[in-house]
mmCIF file of C-alpha atoms in Angstrom:
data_model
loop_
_atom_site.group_PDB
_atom_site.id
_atom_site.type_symbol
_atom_site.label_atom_id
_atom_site.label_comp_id
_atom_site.label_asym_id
_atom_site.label_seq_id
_atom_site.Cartn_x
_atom_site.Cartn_y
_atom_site.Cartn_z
ATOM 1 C CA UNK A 94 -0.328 9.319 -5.610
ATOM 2 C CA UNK A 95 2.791 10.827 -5.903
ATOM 3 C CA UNK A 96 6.074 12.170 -4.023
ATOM 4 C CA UNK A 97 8.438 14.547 -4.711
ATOM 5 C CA UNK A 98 11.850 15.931 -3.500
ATOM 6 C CA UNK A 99 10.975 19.555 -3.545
ATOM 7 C CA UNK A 100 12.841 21.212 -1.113
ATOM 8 C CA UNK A 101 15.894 19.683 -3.139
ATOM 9 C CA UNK A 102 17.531 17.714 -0.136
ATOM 10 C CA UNK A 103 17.875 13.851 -2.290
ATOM 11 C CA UNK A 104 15.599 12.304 -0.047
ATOM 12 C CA UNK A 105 13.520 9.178 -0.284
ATOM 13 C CA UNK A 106 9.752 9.497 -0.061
ATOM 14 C CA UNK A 107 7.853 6.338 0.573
ATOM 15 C CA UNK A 108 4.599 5.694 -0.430
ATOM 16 C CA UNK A 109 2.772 3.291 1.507
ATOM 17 C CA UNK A 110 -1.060 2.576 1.329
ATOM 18 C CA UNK A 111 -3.199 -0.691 2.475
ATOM 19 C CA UNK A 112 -6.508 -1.979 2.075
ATOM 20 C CA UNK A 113 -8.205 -4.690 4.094
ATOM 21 C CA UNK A 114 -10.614 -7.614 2.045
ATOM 22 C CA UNK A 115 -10.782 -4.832 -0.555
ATOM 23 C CA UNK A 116 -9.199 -4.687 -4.179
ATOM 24 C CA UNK A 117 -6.588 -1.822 -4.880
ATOM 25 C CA UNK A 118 -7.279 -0.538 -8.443
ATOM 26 C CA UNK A 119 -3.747 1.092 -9.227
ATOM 27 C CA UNK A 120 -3.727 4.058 -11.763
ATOM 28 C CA UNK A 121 0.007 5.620 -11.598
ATOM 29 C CA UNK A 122 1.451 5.972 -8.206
ATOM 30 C CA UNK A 123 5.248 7.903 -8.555
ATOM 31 C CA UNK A 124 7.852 8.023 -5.428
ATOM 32 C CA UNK A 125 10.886 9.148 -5.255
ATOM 33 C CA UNK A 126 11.692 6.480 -2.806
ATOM 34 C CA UNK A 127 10.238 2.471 -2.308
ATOM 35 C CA UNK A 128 6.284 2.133 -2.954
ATOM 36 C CA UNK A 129 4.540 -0.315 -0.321
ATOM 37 C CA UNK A 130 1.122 -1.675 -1.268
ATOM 38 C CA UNK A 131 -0.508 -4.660 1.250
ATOM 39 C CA UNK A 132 -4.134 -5.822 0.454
ATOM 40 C CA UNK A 133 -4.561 -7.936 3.857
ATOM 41 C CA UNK A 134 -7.015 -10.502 4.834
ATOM 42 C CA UNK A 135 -10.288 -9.758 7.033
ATOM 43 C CA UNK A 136 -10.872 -11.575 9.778
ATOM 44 C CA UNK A 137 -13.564 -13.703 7.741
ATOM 45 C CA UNK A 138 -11.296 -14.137 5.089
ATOM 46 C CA UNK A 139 -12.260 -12.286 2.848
ATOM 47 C CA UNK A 140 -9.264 -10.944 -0.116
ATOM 48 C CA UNK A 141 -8.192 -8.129 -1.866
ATOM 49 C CA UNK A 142 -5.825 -7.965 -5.264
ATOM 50 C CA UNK A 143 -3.908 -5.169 -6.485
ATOM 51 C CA UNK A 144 -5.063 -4.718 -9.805
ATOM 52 C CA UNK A 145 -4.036 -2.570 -13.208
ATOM 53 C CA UNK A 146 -6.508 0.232 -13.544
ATOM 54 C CA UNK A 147 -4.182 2.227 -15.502
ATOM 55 C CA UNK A 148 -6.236 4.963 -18.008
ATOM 56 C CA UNK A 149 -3.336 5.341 -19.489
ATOM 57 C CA UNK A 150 -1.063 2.546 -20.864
ATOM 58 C CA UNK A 151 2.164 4.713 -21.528
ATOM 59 C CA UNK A 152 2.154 4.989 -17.768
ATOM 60 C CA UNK A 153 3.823 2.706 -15.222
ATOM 61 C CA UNK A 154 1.222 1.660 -12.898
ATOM 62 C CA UNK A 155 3.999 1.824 -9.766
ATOM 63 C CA UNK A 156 7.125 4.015 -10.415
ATOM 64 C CA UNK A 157 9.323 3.796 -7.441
ATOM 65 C CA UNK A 158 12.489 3.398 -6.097
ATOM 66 C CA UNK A 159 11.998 -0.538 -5.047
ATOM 67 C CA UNK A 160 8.812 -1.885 -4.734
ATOM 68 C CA UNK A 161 7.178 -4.128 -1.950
ATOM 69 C CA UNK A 162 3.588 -5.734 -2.905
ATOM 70 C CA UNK A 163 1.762 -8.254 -0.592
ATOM 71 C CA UNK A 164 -1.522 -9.637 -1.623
ATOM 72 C CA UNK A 165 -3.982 -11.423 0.231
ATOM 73 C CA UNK A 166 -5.371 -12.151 -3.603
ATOM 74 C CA UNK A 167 -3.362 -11.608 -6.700
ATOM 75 C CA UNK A 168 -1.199 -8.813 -8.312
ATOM 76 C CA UNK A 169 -2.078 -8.030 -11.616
ATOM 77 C CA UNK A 170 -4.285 -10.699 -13.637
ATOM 78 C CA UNK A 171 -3.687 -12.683 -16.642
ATOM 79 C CA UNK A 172 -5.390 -10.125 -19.070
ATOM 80 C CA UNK A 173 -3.872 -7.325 -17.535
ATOM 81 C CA UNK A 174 -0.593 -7.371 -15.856
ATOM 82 C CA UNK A 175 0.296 -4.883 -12.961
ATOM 83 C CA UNK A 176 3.424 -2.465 -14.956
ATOM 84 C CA UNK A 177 5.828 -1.116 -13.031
ATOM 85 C CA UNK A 178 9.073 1.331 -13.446
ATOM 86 C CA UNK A 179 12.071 0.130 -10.889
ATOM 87 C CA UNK A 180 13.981 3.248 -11.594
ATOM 88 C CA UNK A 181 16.844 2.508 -8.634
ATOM 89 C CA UNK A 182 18.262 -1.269 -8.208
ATOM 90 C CA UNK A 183 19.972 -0.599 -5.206
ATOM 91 C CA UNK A 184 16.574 -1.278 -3.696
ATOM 92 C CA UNK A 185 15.744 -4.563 -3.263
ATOM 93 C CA UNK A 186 12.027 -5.008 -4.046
ATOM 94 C CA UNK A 187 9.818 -8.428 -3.554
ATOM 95 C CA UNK A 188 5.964 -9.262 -4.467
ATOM 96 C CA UNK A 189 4.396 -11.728 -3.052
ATOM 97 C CA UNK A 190 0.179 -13.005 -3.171
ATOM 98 C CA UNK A 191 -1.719 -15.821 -1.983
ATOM 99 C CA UNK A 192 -2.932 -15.894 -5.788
ATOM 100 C CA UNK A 193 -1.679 -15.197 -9.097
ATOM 101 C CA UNK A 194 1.262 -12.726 -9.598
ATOM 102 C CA UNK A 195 1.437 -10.994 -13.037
ATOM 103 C CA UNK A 196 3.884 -8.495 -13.592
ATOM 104 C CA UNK A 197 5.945 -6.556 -15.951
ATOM 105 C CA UNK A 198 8.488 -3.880 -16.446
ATOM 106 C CA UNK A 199 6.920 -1.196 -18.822
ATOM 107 C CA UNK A 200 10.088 0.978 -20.067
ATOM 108 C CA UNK A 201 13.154 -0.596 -21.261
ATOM 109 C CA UNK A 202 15.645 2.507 -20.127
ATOM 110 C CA UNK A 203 16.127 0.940 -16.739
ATOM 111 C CA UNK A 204 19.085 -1.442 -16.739
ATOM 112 C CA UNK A 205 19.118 -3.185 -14.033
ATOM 113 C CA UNK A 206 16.394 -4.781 -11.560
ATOM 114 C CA UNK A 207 17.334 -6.656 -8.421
ATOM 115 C CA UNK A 208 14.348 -9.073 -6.545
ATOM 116 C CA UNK A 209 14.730 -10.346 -3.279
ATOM 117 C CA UNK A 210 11.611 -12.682 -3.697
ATOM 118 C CA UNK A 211 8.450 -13.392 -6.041
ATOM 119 C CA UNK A 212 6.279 -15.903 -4.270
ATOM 120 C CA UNK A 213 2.553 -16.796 -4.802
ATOM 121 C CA UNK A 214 1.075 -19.206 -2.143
ATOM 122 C CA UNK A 215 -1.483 -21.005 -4.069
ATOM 123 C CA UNK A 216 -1.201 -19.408 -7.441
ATOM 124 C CA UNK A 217 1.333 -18.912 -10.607
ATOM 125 C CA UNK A 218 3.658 -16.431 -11.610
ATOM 126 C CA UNK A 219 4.113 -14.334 -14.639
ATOM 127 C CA UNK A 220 7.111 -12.051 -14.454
ATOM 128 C CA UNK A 221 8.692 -9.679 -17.040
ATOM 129 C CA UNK A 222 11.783 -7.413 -16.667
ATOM 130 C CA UNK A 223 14.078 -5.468 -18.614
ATOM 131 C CA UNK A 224 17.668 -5.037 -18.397
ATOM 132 C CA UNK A 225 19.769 -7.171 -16.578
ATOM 133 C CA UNK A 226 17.495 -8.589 -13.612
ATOM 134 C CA UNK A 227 18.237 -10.911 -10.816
ATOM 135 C CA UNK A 228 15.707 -12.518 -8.687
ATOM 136 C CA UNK A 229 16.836 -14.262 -5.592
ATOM 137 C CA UNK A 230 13.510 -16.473 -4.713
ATOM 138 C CA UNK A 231 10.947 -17.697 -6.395
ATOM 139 C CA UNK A 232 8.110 -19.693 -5.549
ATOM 140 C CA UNK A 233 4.514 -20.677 -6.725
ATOM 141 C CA UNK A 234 1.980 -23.095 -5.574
ATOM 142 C CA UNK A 235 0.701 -23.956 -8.600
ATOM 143 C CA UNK A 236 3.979 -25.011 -9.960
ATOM 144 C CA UNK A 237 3.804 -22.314 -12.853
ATOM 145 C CA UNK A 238 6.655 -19.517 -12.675
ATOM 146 C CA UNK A 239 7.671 -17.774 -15.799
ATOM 147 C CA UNK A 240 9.970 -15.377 -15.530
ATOM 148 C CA UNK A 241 12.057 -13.291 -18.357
ATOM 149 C CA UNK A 242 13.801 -10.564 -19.433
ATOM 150 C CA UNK A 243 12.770 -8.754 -22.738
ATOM 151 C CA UNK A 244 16.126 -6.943 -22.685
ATOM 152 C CA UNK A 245 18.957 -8.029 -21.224
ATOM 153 C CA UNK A 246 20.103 -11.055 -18.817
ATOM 154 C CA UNK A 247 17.838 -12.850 -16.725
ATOM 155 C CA UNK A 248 19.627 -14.575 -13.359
ATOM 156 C CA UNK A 249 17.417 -16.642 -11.378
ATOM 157 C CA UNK A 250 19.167 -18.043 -8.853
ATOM 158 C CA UNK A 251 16.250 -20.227 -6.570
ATOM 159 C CA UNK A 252 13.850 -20.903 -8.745
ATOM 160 C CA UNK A 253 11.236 -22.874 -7.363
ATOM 161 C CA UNK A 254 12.583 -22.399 -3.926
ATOM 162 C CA UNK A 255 12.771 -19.818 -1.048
ATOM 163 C CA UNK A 256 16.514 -20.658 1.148
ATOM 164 C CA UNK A 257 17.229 -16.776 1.273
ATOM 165 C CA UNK A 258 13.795 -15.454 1.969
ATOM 166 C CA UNK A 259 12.743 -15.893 5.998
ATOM 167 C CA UNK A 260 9.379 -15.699 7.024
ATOM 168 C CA UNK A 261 7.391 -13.199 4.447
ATOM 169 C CA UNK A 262 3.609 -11.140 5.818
ATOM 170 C CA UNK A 263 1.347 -14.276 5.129
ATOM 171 C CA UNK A 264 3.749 -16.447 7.091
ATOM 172 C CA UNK A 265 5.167 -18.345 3.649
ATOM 173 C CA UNK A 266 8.555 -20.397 4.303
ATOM 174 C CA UNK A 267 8.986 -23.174 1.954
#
């Protein structure tokens, strides 16, 4: 999927798609504005991830203006992490799964990142950005959160905690 500004006027062009108790296998999605992915719960439970299924690895699997990814599973997995391009930091952007969040920044010309929230429910967290990133909240149920910056300065300013955050899709408030 992609969106762009072709009739010139510096708008922002939102991409927002959903699944229900279904993975979301992410090639290269590219907005000009905020990208907004939910994989929801069914009503019997059952979960979906969103998931690298990038062909090509040169690619960001999410370029975007700000990103917003709930999961009613995991983002990314351990062997694979879900890449992404935050090409504006004026736009906040916040993940959060009831599983595992794995994560990373794929180009290092971005220089700045700014996170409202990175929570996972019942899970851990592996984050990477570049630049100089700030994340507000983090949280994980499994106690694990690892989060860094390859190139620049890292500012975590709850970690472990959510004070800032309010109530998030799947209800979390810790």
């Amino acid at each position: 999927a992609e969106t762009n500004d072709t009739i010139g006027n510096g708008g922002d062009y939102v991409i927002n798609l959903s699944s229900k108790g279904s993975d979301m296998n992410i090639g290269h999605i590219k907005a000009d504005g905020r990208v907004i992915l939910l994989t929801d719960l069914t009503a019997d439970g059952k979960t979906g991830s969103i998931l690298n299924a990038a062909q090509d690895a040169t690619k960001a699997n999410i370029e975007a203006k700000g990103l917003s990814l709930i999961s009613s599973g995991s983002i990314g997995t351990d062997e694979k992490a879900l890449t992404f391009n935050d090409t504006n930091y004026a736009y906040k952007s916040d993940y959060e799964a009831l599983g595992d969040i794995n994560i990373k920044a794929l180009d290092d010309q971005y220089s700045k990142a700014d996170v409202r929230y990175i929570i996972s429910r019942d899970g851990k967290i592996k984050a990477e950005f570049t630049g100089n990133a700030r994340v507000k909240d983090t949280y994980s149920g499994a106690g694990v959160i690892d989060v860094t910056n390859r190139t620049g300065n890292m500012n975590l300013i709850n970690n472990g905690s959510t004070p800032n955050t309010g109530l998030t899709y799947f209800n979390f408030l810790k």
